[in-house]
Amino acid sequence: MTKTMTGNVTASTIGAVLHSAARYDLLVWLLTLGRERVFREKVVRLARLQSGETVLDVGCGTGSLAIAAKRHVGATGTVYGIDASPEMLARAEKKARKASVEIVFKNAMAQALPFPDAQFDAVLTTVMLHHLPRRARQLCVTEIRRVLKPGGRVLAVDFGLAARERKGILAHFHRHGHVKLPDMIKLLSEAGLNTVESGAVGIRDLQFVLAVLDNHSLPPMDLRDENI
Ligand SMILES: C[S@@+](CC[C@H](N)C(=O)[O-])C[C@H]1O[C@@H](n2cnc3c(N)ncnc32)[C@H](O)[C@@H]1O
């Protein structure tokens, strides 16, 4: 069952909000060469999600990562996804229902997260930061820090190359933005989050940063399915 707590976010939304949800999933399929599941599992593993944890996916889009996260944290864990686009959320809810996983999706802005302080063990945000203008990006990261529990962690993933630096036919047709790795690390650091790992995700030019609030040690990485 999927719980819905969808409100309305329209006029005040800032950022490149997407509305063509089915087309978005097709694009992801093309960009990952049909290996989206591998990508999502890799992200979940990099984030060190543990059974029973409370997780937030910021800019969750059509919910694929939130679904992978819920499978990882299990019945005792809770996953929330927020997005500014009602269309993306509608598709996310449909996909979660089909996958028989319970996820709380909310229509909200990344720069004003509708959660109390210190609620989450982990916050994920994949290919979302480049959708936000600079100031909104800073607000979003400040909000992520606010909702993290002490010792909580954030995994941010984004494209690392500008359009002119990318090669291939897909790069020609899909001219998305990017956030360079040092800029992502700086952004998180300015919000008080300490980078503990960073590098290439291993899919296209996607880069990740794993940062923690305070100097807590990381939970172990789940090495099951390492080769998927
Ligand atoms: C490229 S998609 C990524 C979706 C998902 N994270 C994924 O990995 O497939 C970026 C998402 O950010 C959302 N978005 C853009 N600006 C936003 C904002 N200010 N607040 C919340 N979501 C926003 C868009 O609607 C879109 O669903």
GROMACS .gro file of C-alpha atoms and ligand atoms in nm:
model
  255
    1MET     CA    1   0.000   0.000   0.000
    2THR     CA    2   0.123   0.353  -0.069
    3LYS     CA    3   0.030   0.635   0.166
    4THR     CA    4  -0.042   0.964  -0.005
    5MET     CA    5   0.007   1.300   0.161
    6THR     CA    6   0.013   1.503  -0.154
    7GLY     CA    7  -0.056   1.874  -0.113
    8ASN     CA    8  -0.018   2.139  -0.383
    9VAL     CA    9   0.296   2.326  -0.475
   10THR     CA   10   0.258   2.549  -0.777
   11ALA     CA   11   0.325   2.921  -0.794
   12SER     CA   12   0.615   2.941  -0.550
   13THR     CA   13   0.808   2.642  -0.685
   14ILE     CA   14   1.170   2.717  -0.773
   15GLY     CA   15   1.381   2.490  -0.993
   16ALA     CA   16   1.340   2.290  -1.313
   17VAL     CA   17   1.032   2.091  -1.213
   18LEU     CA   18   0.954   1.799  -1.444
   19HIS     CA   19   0.604   1.703  -1.553
   20SER     CA   20   0.637   1.433  -1.820
   21ALA     CA   21   0.675   1.140  -1.583
   22ALA     CA   22   0.650   0.853  -1.834
   23ARG     CA   23   0.892   1.027  -2.069
   24TYR     CA   24   1.130   1.077  -1.776
   25ASP     CA   25   1.137   0.703  -1.702
   26LEU     CA   26   1.207   0.632  -2.067
   27LEU     CA   27   1.494   0.880  -2.060
   28VAL     CA   28   1.643   0.716  -1.750
   29TRP     CA   29   1.614   0.379  -1.922
   30LEU     CA   30   1.807   0.518  -2.220
   31LEU     CA   31   2.069   0.696  -2.010
   32THR     CA   32   2.136   0.385  -1.802
   33LEU     CA   33   2.122   0.160  -2.111
   34GLY     CA   34   1.842  -0.039  -1.948
   35ARG     CA   35   2.040  -0.087  -1.626
   36GLU     CA   36   1.845   0.148  -1.400
   37ARG     CA   37   1.812  -0.118  -1.129
   38VAL     CA   38   2.190  -0.147  -1.112
   39PHE     CA   39   2.217   0.231  -1.076
   40ARG     CA   40   1.957   0.249  -0.799
   41GLU     CA   41   2.109  -0.044  -0.608
   42LYS     CA   42   2.453   0.115  -0.634
   43VAL     CA   43   2.321   0.440  -0.486
   44VAL     CA   44   2.149   0.257  -0.200
   45ARG     CA   45   2.470   0.069  -0.128
   46LEU     CA   46   2.686   0.383  -0.138
   47ALA     CA   47   2.447   0.540   0.114
   48ARG     CA   48   2.501   0.242   0.351
   49LEU     CA   49   2.127   0.208   0.412
   50GLN     CA   50   2.057  -0.025   0.703
   51SER     CA   51   1.754  -0.225   0.801
   52GLY     CA   52   1.510  -0.017   1.009
   53GLU     CA   53   1.641   0.324   0.905
   54THR     CA   54   1.432   0.631   0.823
   55VAL     CA   55   1.524   0.766   0.481
   56LEU     CA   56   1.427   1.069   0.273
   57ASP     CA   57   1.467   1.100  -0.105
   58VAL     CA   58   1.470   1.470  -0.203
   59GLY     CA   59   1.348   1.534  -0.559
   60CYS     CA   60   1.237   1.171  -0.577
   61GLY     CA   61   1.091   1.201  -0.927
   62THR     CA   62   0.907   0.885  -1.029
   63GLY     CA   63   1.016   0.699  -0.716
   64SER     CA   64   1.258   0.433  -0.842
   65LEU     CA   65   1.525   0.515  -0.583
   66ALA     CA   66   1.273   0.540  -0.299
   67ILE     CA   67   1.145   0.193  -0.392
   68ALA     CA   68   1.499   0.048  -0.391
   69ALA     CA   69   1.563   0.221  -0.057
   70LYS     CA   70   1.245   0.079   0.099
   71ARG     CA   71   1.340  -0.272  -0.008
   72HIS     CA   72   1.671  -0.217   0.167
   73VAL     CA   73   1.547  -0.075   0.498
   74GLY     CA   74   1.274  -0.339   0.515
   75ALA     CA   75   0.946  -0.353   0.703
   76THR     CA   76   1.090  -0.176   1.010
   77GLY     CA   77   1.232   0.109   0.804
   78THR     CA   78   1.046   0.409   0.663
   79VAL     CA   79   1.103   0.589   0.335
   80TYR     CA   80   0.973   0.930   0.236
   81GLY     CA   81   1.001   1.093  -0.106
   82ILE     CA   82   0.937   1.458  -0.187
   83ASP     CA   83   0.911   1.627  -0.523
   84ALA     CA   84   0.772   1.957  -0.652
   85SER     CA   85   0.594   1.782  -0.939
   86PRO     CA   86   0.252   1.623  -0.876
   87GLU     CA   87   0.284   1.430  -1.204
   88MET     CA   88   0.615   1.271  -1.103
   89LEU     CA   89   0.467   1.182  -0.763
   90ALA     CA   90   0.156   1.028  -0.916
   91ARG     CA   91   0.376   0.795  -1.118
   92ALA     CA   92   0.593   0.724  -0.811
   93GLU     CA   93   0.287   0.621  -0.613
   94LYS     CA   94   0.171   0.396  -0.894
   95LYS     CA   95   0.513   0.229  -0.914
   96ALA     CA   96   0.530   0.181  -0.535
   97ARG     CA   97   0.185   0.021  -0.535
   98LYS     CA   98   0.290  -0.211  -0.814
   99ALA     CA   99   0.605  -0.303  -0.621
  100SER     CA  100   0.394  -0.358  -0.304
  101VAL     CA  101   0.606  -0.124  -0.095
  102GLU     CA  102   0.482   0.145   0.141
  103ILE     CA  103   0.643   0.484   0.087
  104VAL     CA  104   0.521   0.827   0.197
  105PHE     CA  105   0.533   1.066  -0.099
  106LYS     CA  106   0.481   1.439  -0.043
  107ASN     CA  107   0.445   1.727  -0.284
  108ALA     CA  108   0.698   1.974  -0.143
  109MET     CA  109   0.996   2.188  -0.230
  110ALA     CA  110   1.352   2.080  -0.169
  111GLN     CA  111   1.431   2.416  -0.012
  112ALA     CA  112   1.150   2.389   0.248
  113LEU     CA  113   1.132   2.027   0.362
  114PRO     CA  114   0.805   1.948   0.544
  115PHE     CA  115   0.968   1.753   0.827
  116PRO     CA  116   1.076   1.828   1.184
  117ASP     CA  117   1.444   1.859   1.278
  118ALA     CA  118   1.653   1.545   1.316
  119GLN     CA  119   1.407   1.295   1.165
  120PHE     CA  120   1.624   1.101   0.916
  121ASP     CA  121   1.913   0.857   0.936
  122ALA     CA  122   1.989   0.917   0.569
  123VAL     CA  123   1.890   1.162   0.298
  124LEU     CA  124   1.937   1.079  -0.070
  125THR     CA  125   1.924   1.318  -0.361
  126THR     CA  126   2.003   1.201  -0.712
  127VAL     CA  127   2.034   1.421  -1.022
  128MET     CA  128   1.826   1.688  -0.851
  129LEU     CA  129   2.070   1.954  -0.733
  130HIS     CA  130   2.145   2.068  -1.089
  131HIS     CA  131   1.774   2.149  -1.124
  132LEU     CA  132   1.801   2.422  -0.861
  133PRO     CA  133   1.941   2.772  -0.897
  134ARG     CA  134   2.237   2.848  -0.670
  135ARG     CA  135   2.047   3.001  -0.375
  136ALA     CA  136   1.780   2.729  -0.377
  137ARG     CA  137   2.057   2.470  -0.386
  138GLN     CA  138   2.210   2.620  -0.072
  139LEU     CA  139   1.870   2.626   0.100
  140CYS     CA  140   1.807   2.266   0.001
  141VAL     CA  141   2.134   2.147   0.154
  142THR     CA  142   2.070   2.350   0.470
  143GLU     CA  143   1.731   2.182   0.494
  144ILE     CA  144   1.885   1.839   0.443
  145ARG     CA  145   2.123   1.909   0.729
  146ARG     CA  146   1.835   2.024   0.950
  147VAL     CA  147   1.631   1.706   0.902
  148LEU     CA  148   1.926   1.471   0.958
  149LYS     CA  149   1.968   1.302   1.294
  150PRO     CA  150   2.303   1.358   1.466
  151GLY     CA  151   2.543   1.127   1.285
  152GLY     CA  152   2.304   1.102   0.989
  153ARG     CA  153   2.437   1.095   0.634
  154VAL     CA  154   2.351   1.239   0.297
  155LEU     CA  155   2.427   1.088  -0.040
  156ALA     CA  156   2.418   1.338  -0.326
  157VAL     CA  157   2.457   1.224  -0.688
  158ASP     CA  158   2.474   1.447  -0.994
  159PHE     CA  159   2.619   1.478  -1.341
  160GLY     CA  160   2.976   1.604  -1.319
  161LEU     CA  161   3.032   1.736  -1.670
  162ALA     CA  162   2.900   2.041  -1.852
  163ALA     CA  163   2.705   1.970  -2.174
  164ARG     CA  164   2.999   2.069  -2.398
  165GLU     CA  165   3.228   1.822  -2.217
  166ARG     CA  166   3.005   1.520  -2.277
  167LYS     CA  167   3.036   1.281  -2.568
  168GLY     CA  168   2.790   1.055  -2.746
  169ILE     CA  169   2.455   1.078  -2.915
  170LEU     CA  170   2.253   1.086  -2.591
  171ALA     CA  171   2.457   1.379  -2.464
  172HIS     CA  172   2.365   1.560  -2.783
  173PHE     CA  173   1.991   1.506  -2.734
  174HIS     CA  174   1.972   1.532  -2.356
  175ARG     CA  175   2.133   1.860  -2.252
  176HIS     CA  176   2.095   1.848  -1.874
  177GLY     CA  177   2.282   2.059  -1.622
  178HIS     CA  178   2.558   1.949  -1.389
  179VAL     CA  179   2.727   2.015  -1.052
  180LYS     CA  180   3.100   1.954  -1.042
  181LEU     CA  181   3.222   1.726  -0.764
  182PRO     CA  182   3.428   1.995  -0.581
  183ASP     CA  183   3.125   2.226  -0.592
  184MET     CA  184   2.903   1.955  -0.444
  185ILE     CA  185   3.156   1.892  -0.165
  186LYS     CA  186   3.183   2.267  -0.096
  187LEU     CA  187   2.806   2.308  -0.090
  188LEU     CA  188   2.769   2.029   0.167
  189SER     CA  189   3.062   2.152   0.372
  190GLU     CA  190   2.918   2.506   0.389
  191ALA     CA  191   2.602   2.351   0.539
  192GLY     CA  192   2.810   2.172   0.803
  193LEU     CA  193   2.825   1.828   0.641
  194ASN     CA  194   3.160   1.648   0.628
  195THR     CA  195   3.242   1.453   0.313
  196VAL     CA  196   3.366   1.105   0.392
  197GLU     CA  197   3.359   0.954   0.044
  198SER     CA  198   3.325   1.085  -0.310
  199GLY     CA  199   3.391   0.979  -0.665
  200ALA     CA  200   3.240   0.828  -0.978
  201VAL     CA  201   2.921   0.625  -0.949
  202GLY     CA  202   3.032   0.421  -1.250
  203ILE     CA  203   2.738   0.512  -1.471
  204ARG     CA  204   2.781   0.786  -1.733
  205ASP     CA  205   2.952   1.088  -1.575
  206LEU     CA  206   2.755   1.061  -1.251
  207GLN     CA  207   2.949   1.156  -0.939
  208PHE     CA  208   2.858   1.103  -0.574
  209VAL     CA  209   2.937   1.261  -0.241
  210LEU     CA  210   2.865   1.086   0.088
  211ALA     CA  211   2.873   1.330   0.379
  212VAL     CA  212   2.792   1.297   0.749
  213LEU     CA  213   2.661   1.530   1.012
  214ASP     CA  214   2.924   1.549   1.287
  215ASN     CA  215   3.218   1.314   1.275
  216HIS     CA  216   3.028   0.990   1.325
  217SER     CA  217   3.163   0.672   1.169
  218LEU     CA  218   2.978   0.514   0.878
  219PRO     CA  219   2.772   0.195   0.897
  220PRO     CA  220   2.923  -0.091   0.695
  221MET     CA  221   2.857  -0.113   0.322
  222ASP     CA  222   2.628  -0.396   0.215
  223LEU     CA  223   2.842  -0.603  -0.021
  224ARG     CA  224   2.564  -0.839  -0.126
  225ASP     CA  225   2.491  -0.826  -0.499
  226GLU     CA  226   2.817  -0.638  -0.550
  227ASN     CA  227   2.823  -0.741  -0.914
  228ILE     CA  228   2.473  -0.649  -1.025
  229LIG     C1  229   1.620   1.474  -1.298
  229LIG     S1  230   1.486   1.450  -1.189
  229LIG     C2  231   1.554   1.331  -1.075
  229LIG     C3  232   1.449   1.244  -1.015
  229LIG     C4  233   1.501   1.132  -0.926
  229LIG     N1  234   1.577   1.183  -0.814
  229LIG     C5  235   1.583   1.033  -1.003
  229LIG     O1  236   1.696   1.005  -0.962
  229LIG     O2  237   1.533   0.981  -1.104
  229LIG     C6  238   1.482   1.596  -1.088
  229LIG     C7  239   1.358   1.604  -1.002
  229LIG     O3  240   1.367   1.719  -0.920
  229LIG     C8  241   1.238   1.777  -0.912
  229LIG     N2  242   1.253   1.917  -0.869
  229LIG     C9  243   1.299   2.023  -0.940
  229LIG     N3  244   1.300   2.134  -0.864
  229LIG    C10  245   1.253   2.096  -0.741
  229LIG    C11  246   1.231   2.165  -0.618
  229LIG     N4  247   1.255   2.295  -0.606
  229LIG     N5  248   1.184   2.096  -0.514
  229LIG    C12  249   1.156   1.962  -0.525
  229LIG     N6  250   1.175   1.892  -0.638
  229LIG    C13  251   1.223   1.958  -0.745
  229LIG    C14  252   1.180   1.760  -1.050
  229LIG     O4  253   1.039   1.772  -1.053
  229LIG    C15  254   1.229   1.619  -1.084
  229LIG     O5  255   1.137   1.520  -1.046
   0.00000   0.00000   0.00000
